[in-house]
PDB file of C-alpha atoms and ligand atoms in Angstrom:
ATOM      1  CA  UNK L1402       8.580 -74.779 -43.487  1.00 87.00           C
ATOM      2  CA  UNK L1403       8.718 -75.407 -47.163  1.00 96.00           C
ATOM      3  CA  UNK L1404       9.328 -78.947 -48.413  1.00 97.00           C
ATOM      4  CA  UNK L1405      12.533 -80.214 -47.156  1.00 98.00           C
ATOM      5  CA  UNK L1406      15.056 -82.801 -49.815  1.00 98.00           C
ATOM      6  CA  UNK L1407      17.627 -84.797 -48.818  1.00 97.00           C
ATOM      7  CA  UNK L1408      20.608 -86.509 -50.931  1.00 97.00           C
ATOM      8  CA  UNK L1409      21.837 -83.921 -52.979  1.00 97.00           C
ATOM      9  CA  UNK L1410      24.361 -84.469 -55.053  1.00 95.00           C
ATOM     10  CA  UNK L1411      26.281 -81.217 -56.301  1.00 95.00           C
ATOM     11  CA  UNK L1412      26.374 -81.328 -60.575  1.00 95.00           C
ATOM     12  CA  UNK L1413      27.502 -78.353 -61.625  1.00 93.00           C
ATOM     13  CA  UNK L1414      28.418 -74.630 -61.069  1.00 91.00           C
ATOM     14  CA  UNK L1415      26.282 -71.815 -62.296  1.00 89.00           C
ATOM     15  CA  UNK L1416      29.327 -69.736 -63.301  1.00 74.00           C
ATOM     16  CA  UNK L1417      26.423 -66.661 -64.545  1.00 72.00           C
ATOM     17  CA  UNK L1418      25.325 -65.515 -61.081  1.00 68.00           C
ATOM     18  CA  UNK L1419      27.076 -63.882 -58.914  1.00 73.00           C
ATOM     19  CA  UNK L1420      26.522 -65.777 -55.528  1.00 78.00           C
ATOM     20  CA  UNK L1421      28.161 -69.199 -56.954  1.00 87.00           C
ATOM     21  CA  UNK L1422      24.329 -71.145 -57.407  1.00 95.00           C
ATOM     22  CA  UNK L1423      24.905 -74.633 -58.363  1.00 95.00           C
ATOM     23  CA  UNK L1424      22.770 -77.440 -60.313  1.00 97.00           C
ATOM     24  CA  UNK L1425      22.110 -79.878 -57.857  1.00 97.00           C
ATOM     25  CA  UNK L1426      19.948 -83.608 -57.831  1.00 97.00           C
ATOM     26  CA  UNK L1427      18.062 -84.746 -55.083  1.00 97.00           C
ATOM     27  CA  UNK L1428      16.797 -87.935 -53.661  1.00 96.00           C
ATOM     28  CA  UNK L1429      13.488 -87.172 -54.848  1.00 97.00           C
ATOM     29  CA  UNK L1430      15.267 -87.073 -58.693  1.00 96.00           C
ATOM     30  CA  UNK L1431      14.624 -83.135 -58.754  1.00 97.00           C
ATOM     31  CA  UNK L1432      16.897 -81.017 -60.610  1.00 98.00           C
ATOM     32  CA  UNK L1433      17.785 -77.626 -58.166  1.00 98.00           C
ATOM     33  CA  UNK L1434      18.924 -74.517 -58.733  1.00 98.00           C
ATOM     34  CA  UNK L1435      21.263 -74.795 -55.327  1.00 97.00           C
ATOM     35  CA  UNK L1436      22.056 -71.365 -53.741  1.00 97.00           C
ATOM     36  CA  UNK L1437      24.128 -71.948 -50.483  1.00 96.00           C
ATOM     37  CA  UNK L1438      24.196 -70.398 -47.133  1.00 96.00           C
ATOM     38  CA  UNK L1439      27.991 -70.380 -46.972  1.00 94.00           C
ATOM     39  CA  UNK L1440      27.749 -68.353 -49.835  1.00 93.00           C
ATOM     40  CA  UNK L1441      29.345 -65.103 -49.831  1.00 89.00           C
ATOM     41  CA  UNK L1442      26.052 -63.027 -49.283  1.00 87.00           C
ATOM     42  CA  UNK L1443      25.520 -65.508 -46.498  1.00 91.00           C
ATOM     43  CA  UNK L1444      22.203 -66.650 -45.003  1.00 95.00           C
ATOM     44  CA  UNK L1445      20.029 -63.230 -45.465  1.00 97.00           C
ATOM     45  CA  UNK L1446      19.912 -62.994 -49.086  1.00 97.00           C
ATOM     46  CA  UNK L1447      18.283 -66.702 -48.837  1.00 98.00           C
ATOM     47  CA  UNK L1448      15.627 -65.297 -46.477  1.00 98.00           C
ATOM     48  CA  UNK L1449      14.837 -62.679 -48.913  1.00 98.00           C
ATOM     49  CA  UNK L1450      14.634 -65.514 -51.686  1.00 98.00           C
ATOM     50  CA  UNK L1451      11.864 -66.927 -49.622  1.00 98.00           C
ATOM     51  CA  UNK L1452       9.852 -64.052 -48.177  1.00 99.00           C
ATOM     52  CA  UNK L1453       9.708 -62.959 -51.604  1.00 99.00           C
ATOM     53  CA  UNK L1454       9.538 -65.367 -53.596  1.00 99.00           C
ATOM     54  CA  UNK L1455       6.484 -67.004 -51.826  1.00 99.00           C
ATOM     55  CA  UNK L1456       5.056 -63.616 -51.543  1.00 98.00           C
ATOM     56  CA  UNK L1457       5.060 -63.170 -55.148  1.00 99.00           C
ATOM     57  CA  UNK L1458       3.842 -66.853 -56.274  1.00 98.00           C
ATOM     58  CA  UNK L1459       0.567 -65.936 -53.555  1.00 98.00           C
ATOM     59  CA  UNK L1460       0.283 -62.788 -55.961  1.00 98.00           C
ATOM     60  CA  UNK L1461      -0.291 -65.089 -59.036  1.00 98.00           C
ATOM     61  CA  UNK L1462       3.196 -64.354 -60.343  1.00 98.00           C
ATOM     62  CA  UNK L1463       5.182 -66.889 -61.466  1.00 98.00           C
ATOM     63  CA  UNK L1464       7.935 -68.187 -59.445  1.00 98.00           C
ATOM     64  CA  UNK L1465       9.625 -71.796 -59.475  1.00 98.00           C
ATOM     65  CA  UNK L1466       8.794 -74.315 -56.737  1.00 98.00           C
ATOM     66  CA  UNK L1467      11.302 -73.506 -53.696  1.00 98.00           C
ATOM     67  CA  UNK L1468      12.528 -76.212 -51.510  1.00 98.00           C
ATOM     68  CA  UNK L1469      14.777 -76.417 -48.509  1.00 98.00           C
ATOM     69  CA  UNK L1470      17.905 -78.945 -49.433  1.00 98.00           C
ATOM     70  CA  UNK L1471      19.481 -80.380 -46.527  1.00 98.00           C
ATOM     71  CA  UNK L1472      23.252 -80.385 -47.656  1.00 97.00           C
ATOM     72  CA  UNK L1473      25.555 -83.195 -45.912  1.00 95.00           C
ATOM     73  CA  UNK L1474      28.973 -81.099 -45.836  1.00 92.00           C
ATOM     74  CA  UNK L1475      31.059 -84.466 -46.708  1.00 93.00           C
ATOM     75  CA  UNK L1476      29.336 -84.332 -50.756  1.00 91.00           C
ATOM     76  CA  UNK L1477      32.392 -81.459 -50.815  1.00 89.00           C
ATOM     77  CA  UNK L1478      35.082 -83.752 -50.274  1.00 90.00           C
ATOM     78  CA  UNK L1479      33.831 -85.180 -53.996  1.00 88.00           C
ATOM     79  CA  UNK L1480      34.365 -81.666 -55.761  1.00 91.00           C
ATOM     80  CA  UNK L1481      38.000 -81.435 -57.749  1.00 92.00           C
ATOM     81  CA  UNK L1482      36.970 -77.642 -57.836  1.00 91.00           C
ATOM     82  CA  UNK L1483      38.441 -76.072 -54.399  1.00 92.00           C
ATOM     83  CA  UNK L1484      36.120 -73.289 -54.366  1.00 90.00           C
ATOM     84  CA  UNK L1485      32.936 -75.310 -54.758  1.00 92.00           C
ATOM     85  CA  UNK L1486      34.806 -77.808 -51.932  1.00 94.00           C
ATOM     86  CA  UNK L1487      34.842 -74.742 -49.489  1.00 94.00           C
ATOM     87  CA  UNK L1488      31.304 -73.304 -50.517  1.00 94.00           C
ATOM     88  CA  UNK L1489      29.940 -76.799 -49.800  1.00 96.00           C
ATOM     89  CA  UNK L1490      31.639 -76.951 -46.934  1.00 95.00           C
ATOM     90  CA  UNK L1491      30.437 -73.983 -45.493  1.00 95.00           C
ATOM     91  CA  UNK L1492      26.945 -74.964 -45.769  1.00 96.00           C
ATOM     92  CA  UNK L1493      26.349 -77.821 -44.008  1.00 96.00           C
ATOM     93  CA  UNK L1494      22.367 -78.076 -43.321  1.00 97.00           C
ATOM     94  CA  UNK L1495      19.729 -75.646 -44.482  1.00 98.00           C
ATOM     95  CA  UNK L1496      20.090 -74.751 -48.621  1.00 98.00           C
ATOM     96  CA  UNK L1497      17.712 -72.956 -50.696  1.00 98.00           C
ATOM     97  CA  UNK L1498      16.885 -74.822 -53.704  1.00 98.00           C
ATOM     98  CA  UNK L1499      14.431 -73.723 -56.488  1.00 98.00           C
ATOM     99  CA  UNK L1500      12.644 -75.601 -59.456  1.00 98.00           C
ATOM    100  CA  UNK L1501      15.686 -75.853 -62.209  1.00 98.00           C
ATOM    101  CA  UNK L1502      13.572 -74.866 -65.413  1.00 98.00           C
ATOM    102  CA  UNK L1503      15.591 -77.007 -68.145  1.00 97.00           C
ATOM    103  CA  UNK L1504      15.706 -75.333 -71.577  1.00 96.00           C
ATOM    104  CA  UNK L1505      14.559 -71.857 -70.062  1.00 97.00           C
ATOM    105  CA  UNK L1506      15.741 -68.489 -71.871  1.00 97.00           C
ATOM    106  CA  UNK L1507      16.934 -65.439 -70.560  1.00 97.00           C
ATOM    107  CA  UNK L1508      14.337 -62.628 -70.554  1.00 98.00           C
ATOM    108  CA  UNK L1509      15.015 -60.097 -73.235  1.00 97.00           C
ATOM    109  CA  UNK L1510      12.765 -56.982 -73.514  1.00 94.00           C
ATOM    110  CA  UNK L1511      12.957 -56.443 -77.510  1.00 94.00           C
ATOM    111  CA  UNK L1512      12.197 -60.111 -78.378  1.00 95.00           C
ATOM    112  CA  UNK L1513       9.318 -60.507 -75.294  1.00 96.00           C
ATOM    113  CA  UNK L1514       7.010 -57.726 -75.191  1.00 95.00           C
ATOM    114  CA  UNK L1515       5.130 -58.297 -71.577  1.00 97.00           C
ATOM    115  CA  UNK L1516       1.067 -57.769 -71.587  1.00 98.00           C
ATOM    116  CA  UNK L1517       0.713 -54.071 -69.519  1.00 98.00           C
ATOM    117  CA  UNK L1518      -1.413 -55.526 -66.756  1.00 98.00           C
ATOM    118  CA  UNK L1519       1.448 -58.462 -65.653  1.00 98.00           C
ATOM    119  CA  UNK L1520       4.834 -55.773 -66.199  1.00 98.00           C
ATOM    120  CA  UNK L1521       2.939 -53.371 -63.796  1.00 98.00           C
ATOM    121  CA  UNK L1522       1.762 -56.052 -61.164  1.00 98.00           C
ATOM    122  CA  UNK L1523       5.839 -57.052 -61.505  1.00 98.00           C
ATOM    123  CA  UNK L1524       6.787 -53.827 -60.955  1.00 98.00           C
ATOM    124  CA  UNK L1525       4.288 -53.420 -58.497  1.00 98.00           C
ATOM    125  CA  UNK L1526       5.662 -55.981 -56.456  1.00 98.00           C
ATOM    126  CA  UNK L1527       9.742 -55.353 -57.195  1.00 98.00           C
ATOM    127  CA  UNK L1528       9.191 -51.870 -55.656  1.00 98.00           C
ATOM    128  CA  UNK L1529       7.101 -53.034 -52.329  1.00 98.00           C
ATOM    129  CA  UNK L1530      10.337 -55.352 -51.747  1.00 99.00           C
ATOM    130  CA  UNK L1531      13.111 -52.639 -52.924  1.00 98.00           C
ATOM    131  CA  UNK L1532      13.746 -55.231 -55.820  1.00 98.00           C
ATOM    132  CA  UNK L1533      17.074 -53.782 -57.306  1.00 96.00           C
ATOM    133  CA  UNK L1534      18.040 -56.847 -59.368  1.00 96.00           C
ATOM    134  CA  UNK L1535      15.623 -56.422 -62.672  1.00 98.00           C
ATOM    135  CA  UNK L1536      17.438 -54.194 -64.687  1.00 97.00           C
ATOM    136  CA  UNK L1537      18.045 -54.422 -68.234  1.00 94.00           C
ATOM    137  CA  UNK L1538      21.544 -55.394 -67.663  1.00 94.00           C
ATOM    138  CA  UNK L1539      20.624 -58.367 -65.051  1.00 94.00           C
ATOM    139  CA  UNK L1540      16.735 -59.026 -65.434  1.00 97.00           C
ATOM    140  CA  UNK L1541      16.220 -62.115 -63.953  1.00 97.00           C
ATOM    141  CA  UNK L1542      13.494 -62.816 -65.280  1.00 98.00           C
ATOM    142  CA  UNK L1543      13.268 -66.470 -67.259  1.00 98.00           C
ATOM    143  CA  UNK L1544      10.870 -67.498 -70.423  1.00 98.00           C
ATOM    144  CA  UNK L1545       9.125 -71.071 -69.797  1.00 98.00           C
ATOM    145  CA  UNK L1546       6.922 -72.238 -71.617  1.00 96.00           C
ATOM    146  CA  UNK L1547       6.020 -68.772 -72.958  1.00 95.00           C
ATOM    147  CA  UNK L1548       5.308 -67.574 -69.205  1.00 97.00           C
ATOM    148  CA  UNK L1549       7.555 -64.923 -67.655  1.00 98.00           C
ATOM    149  CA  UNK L1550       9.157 -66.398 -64.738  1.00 98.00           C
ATOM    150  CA  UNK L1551      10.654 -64.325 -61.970  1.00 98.00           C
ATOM    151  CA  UNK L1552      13.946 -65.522 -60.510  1.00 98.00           C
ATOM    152  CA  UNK L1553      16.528 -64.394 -57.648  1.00 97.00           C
ATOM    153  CA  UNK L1554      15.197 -61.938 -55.150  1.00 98.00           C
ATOM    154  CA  UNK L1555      18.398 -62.336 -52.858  1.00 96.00           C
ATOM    155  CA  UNK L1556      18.832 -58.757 -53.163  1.00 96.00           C
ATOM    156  CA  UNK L1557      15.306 -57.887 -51.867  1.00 98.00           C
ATOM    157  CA  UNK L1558      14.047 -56.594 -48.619  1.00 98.00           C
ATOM    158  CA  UNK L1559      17.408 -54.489 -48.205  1.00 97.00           C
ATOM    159  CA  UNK L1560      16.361 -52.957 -45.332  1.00 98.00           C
ATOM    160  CA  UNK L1561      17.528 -56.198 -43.615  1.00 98.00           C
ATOM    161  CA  UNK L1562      20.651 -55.644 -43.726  1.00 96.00           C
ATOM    162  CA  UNK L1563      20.336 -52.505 -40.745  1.00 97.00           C
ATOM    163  CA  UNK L1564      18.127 -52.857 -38.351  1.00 97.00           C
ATOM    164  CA  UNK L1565      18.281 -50.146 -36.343  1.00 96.00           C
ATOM    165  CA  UNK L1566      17.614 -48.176 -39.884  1.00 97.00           C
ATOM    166  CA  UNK L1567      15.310 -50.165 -41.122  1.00 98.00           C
ATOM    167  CA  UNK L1568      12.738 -47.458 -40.182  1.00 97.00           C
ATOM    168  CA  UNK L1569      13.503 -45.335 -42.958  1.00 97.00           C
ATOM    169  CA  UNK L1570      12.745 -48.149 -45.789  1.00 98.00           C
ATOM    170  CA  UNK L1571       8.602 -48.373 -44.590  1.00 98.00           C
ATOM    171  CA  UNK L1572       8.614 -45.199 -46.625  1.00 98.00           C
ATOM    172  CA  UNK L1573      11.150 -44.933 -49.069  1.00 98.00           C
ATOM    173  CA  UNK L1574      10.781 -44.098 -52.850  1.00 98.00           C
ATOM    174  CA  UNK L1575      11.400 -47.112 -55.565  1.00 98.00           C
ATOM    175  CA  UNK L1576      13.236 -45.981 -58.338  1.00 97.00           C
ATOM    176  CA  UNK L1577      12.035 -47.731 -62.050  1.00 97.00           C
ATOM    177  CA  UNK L1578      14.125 -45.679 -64.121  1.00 95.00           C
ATOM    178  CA  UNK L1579      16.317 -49.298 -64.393  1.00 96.00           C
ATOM    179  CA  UNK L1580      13.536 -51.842 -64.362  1.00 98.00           C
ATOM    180  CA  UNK L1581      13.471 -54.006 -67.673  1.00 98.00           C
ATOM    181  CA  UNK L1582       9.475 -53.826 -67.541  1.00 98.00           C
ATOM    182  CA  UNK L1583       9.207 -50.159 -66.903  1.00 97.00           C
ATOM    183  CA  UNK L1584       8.253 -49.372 -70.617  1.00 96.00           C
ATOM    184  CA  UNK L1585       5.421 -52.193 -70.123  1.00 97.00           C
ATOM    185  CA  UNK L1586       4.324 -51.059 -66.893  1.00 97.00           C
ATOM    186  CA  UNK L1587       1.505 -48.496 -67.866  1.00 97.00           C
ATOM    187  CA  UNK L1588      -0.945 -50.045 -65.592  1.00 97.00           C
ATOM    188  CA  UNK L1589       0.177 -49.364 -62.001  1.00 97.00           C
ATOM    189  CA  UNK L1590      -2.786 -47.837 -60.451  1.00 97.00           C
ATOM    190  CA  UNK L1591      -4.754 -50.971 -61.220  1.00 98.00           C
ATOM    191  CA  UNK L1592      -2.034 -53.534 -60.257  1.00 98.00           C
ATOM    192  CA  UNK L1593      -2.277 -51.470 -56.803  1.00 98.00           C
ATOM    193  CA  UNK L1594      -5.624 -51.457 -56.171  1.00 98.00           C
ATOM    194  CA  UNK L1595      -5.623 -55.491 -56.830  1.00 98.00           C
ATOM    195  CA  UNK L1596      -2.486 -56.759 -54.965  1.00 98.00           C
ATOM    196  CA  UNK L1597      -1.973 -54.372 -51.767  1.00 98.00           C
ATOM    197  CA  UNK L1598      -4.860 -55.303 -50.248  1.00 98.00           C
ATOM    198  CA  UNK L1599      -4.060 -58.841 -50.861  1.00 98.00           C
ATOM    199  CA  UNK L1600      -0.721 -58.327 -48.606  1.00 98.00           C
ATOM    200  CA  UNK L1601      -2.634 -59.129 -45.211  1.00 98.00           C
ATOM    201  CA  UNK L1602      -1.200 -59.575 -41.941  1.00 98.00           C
ATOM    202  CA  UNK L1603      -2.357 -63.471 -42.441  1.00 98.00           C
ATOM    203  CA  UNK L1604      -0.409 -63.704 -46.068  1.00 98.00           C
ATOM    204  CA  UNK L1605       2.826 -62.192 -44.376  1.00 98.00           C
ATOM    205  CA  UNK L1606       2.683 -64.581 -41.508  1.00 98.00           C
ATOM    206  CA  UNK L1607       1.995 -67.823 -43.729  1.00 98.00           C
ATOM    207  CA  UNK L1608       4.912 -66.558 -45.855  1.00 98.00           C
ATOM    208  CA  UNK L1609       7.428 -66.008 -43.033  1.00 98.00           C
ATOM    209  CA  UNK L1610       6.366 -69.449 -41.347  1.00 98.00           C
ATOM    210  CA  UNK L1611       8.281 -71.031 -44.403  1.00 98.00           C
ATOM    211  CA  UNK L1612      11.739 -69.779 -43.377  1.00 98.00           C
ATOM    212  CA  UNK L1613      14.033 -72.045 -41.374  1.00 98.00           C
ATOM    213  CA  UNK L1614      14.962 -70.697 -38.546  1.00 97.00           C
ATOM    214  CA  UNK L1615      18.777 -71.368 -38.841  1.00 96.00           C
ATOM    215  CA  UNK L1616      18.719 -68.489 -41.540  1.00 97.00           C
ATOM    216  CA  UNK L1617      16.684 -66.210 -38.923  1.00 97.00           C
ATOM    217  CA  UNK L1618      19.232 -66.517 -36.042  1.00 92.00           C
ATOM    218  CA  UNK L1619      21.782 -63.863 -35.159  1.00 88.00           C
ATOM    219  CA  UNK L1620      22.517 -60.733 -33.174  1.00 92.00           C
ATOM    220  CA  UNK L1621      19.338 -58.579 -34.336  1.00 94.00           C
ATOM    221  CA  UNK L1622      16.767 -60.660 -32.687  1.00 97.00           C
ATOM    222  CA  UNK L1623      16.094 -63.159 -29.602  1.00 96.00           C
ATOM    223  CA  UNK L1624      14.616 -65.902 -31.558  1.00 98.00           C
ATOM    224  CA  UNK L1625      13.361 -66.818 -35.129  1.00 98.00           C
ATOM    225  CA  UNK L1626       9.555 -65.446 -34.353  1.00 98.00           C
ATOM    226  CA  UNK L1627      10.899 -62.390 -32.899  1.00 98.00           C
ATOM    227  CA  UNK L1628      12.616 -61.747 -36.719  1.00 98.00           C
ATOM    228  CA  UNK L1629       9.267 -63.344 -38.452  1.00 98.00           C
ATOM    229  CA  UNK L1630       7.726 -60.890 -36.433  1.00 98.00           C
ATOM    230  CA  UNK L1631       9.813 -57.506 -37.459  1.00 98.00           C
ATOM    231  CA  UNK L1632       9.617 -58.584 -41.105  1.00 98.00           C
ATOM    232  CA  UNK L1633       5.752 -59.138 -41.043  1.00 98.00           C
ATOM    233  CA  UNK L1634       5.567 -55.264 -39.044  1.00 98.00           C
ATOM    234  CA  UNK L1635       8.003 -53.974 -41.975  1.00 98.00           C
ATOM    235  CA  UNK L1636       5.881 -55.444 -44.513  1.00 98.00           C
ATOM    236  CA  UNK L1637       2.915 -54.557 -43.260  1.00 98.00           C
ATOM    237  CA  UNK L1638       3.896 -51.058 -42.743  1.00 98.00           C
ATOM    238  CA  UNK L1639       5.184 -50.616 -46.331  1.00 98.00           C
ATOM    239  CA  UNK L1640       1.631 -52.038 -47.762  1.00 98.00           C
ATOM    240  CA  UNK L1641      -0.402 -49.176 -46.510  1.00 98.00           C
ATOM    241  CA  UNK L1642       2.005 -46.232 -47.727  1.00 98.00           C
ATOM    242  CA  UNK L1643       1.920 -47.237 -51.293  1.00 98.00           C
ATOM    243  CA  UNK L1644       1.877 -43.825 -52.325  1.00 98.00           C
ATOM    244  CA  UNK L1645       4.923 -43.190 -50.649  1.00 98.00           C
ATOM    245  CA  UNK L1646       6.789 -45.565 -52.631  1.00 98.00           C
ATOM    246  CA  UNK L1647       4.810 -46.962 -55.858  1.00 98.00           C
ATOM    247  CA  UNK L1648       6.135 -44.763 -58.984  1.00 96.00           C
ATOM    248  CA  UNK L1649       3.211 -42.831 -60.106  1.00 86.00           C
ATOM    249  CA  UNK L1650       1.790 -43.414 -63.620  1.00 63.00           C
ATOM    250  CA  UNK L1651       3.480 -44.961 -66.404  1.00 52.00           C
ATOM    251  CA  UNK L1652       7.198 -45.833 -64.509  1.00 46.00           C
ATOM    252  CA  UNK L1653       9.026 -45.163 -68.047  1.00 45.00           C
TER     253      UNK L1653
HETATM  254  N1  ADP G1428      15.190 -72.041 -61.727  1.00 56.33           N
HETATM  255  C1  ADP G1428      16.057 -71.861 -62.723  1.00 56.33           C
HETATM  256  N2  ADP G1428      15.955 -72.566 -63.874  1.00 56.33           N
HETATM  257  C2  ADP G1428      16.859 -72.375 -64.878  1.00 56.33           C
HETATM  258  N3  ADP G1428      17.888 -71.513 -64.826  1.00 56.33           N
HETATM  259  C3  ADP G1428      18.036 -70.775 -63.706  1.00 56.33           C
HETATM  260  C4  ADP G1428      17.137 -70.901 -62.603  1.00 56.33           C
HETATM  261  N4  ADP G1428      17.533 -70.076 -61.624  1.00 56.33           N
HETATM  262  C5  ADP G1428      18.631 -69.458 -62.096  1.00 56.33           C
HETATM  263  N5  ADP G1428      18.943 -69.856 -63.335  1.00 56.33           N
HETATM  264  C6  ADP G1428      20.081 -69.372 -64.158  1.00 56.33           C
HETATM  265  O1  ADP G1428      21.181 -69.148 -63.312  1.00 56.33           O
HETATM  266  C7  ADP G1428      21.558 -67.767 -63.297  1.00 56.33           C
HETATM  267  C8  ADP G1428      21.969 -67.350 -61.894  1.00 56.33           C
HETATM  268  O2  ADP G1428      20.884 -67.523 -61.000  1.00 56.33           O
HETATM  269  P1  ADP G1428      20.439 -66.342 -60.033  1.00 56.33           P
HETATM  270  O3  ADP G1428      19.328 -66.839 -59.186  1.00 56.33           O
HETATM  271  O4  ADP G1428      20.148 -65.116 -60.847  1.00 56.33           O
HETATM  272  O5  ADP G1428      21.748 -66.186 -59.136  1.00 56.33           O
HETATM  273  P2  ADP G1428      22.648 -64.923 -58.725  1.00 56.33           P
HETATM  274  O6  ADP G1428      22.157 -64.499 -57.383  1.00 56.33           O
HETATM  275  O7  ADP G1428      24.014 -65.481 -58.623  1.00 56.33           O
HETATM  276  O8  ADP G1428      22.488 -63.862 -59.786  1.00 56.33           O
HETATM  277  C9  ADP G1428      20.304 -67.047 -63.829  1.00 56.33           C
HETATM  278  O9  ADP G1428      20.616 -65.828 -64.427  1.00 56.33           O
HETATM  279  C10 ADP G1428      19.754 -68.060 -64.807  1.00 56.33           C
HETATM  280  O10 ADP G1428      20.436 -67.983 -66.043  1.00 56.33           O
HETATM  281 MG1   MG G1429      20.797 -63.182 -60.769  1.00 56.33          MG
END
């Protein structure tokens, strides 16, 4: 499991995103990007957060610290905002929470060229997990102390989402045309040959050991391990057909 933090209290809304994230503080006096399973993408897009985030921080990119915040659903009753009060509410137990990286800057493409070798290994790893969330309209992608840092992958692993279908994704093309680091991304072949063979069946299990189980449960599977399991066979699968999916060359 990852690091679990108690005593949150909610600060404020992240009106910018899409799923309602909030700033939250923590016993520990962190500072938490908060995004909540009664949220309205629900508990899914927060196992994608994980799976992928932790795979990509084991692949030397750069991803915030990710915690698990245990939310007491009484903090709502606190919130003068009625839609925070219900989103709160909603979410008793189990939250994702992720480093808050004070005085970070959007990405922008024009005013942060990216070295070849790190916007292919990105890209790389945005198209083995069906990444659709780092266009040039919505990069999420932060600047930190001059690193690139690679934010909300709720929208990952879409496959998840059917099952029964899920089949069809082990194979499936990734489309760059979108990707903010396309133009940078000249070096694909190499950041293959380096990072698929790190994706082991040992990587994917330590990785999938880190998601609670609450976010696991429902209809698809018996228990939490049987899910751990299918996404580790998924993953696994997808690894060894990069040339099914990785776009060849230069993705621009
Ligand atoms: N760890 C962080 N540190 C600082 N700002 C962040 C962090 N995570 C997210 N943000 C800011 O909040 C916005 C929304 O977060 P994001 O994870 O992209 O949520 P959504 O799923 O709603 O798009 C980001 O675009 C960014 O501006
Ligand atoms: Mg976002």
């Amino acid at each position: 499991m990852l690091r679990q933090v108690t005593g949150i209290r909610y600060v404020t809304p992240l009106r910018e995103g899409g799923s309602l994230p909030g700033v939250v503080e923590a016993d520990d006096l962190g500072t938490y990007v908060a995004k909540f399973s009664g949220a309205g993408q629900g508990p899914k897009a927060l196992v994608a957060e994980v799976i992928c985030g932790e795979l990509a921080r084991r692949l030397g990119l750069a991803v915030p610290r990710l915690v698990v915040l245990d939310i007491d659903p009484v903090i709502g009753r606190a919130e003068p905002d009625q839609e925070v009060q219900e989103l709160l509410r909603g979410s008793g137990g189990p939250n994702l929470g992720m480093d808050f990286l004070p005085g970070a800057l959007g990405y922008d493409p024009v005013a942060h060229p990216v070295d070849p070798a790190l916007a292919s290994r990105v890209l790389w790893f945005d198209a083995f997990t069906e990444n659709v969330d780092r266009s040039w309209r919505n990069p999420n992608l932060l600047i930190w102390h001059r690193e690139l840092w690679l934010i909300d992958h709720g929208a990952c692993l879409y496959f998840h989402h059917n099952w029964p279908r899920a089949e069809a994704a082990v194979r499936r093309a990734y489309r760059a045309d979108d990707h903010v680091l396309a133009p940078y991304a000249s070096r694909l072949a190499e950041a293959d040959a380096d990072l698929a063979p790190r994706v082991t069946p040992g990587l994917l299990a330590e990785v999938l050991a880190l998601v609670p189980d609450a976010w696991l449960a429902g209809p698809d599977f018996d228990s939490a391990d049987a899910a751990r399991a299918a996404y580790a066979d998924h993953l696994a699968r997808r690894v060894a057909r990069t040339a099914d999916w990785l776009p060849q060359g230069s993705a621009a």
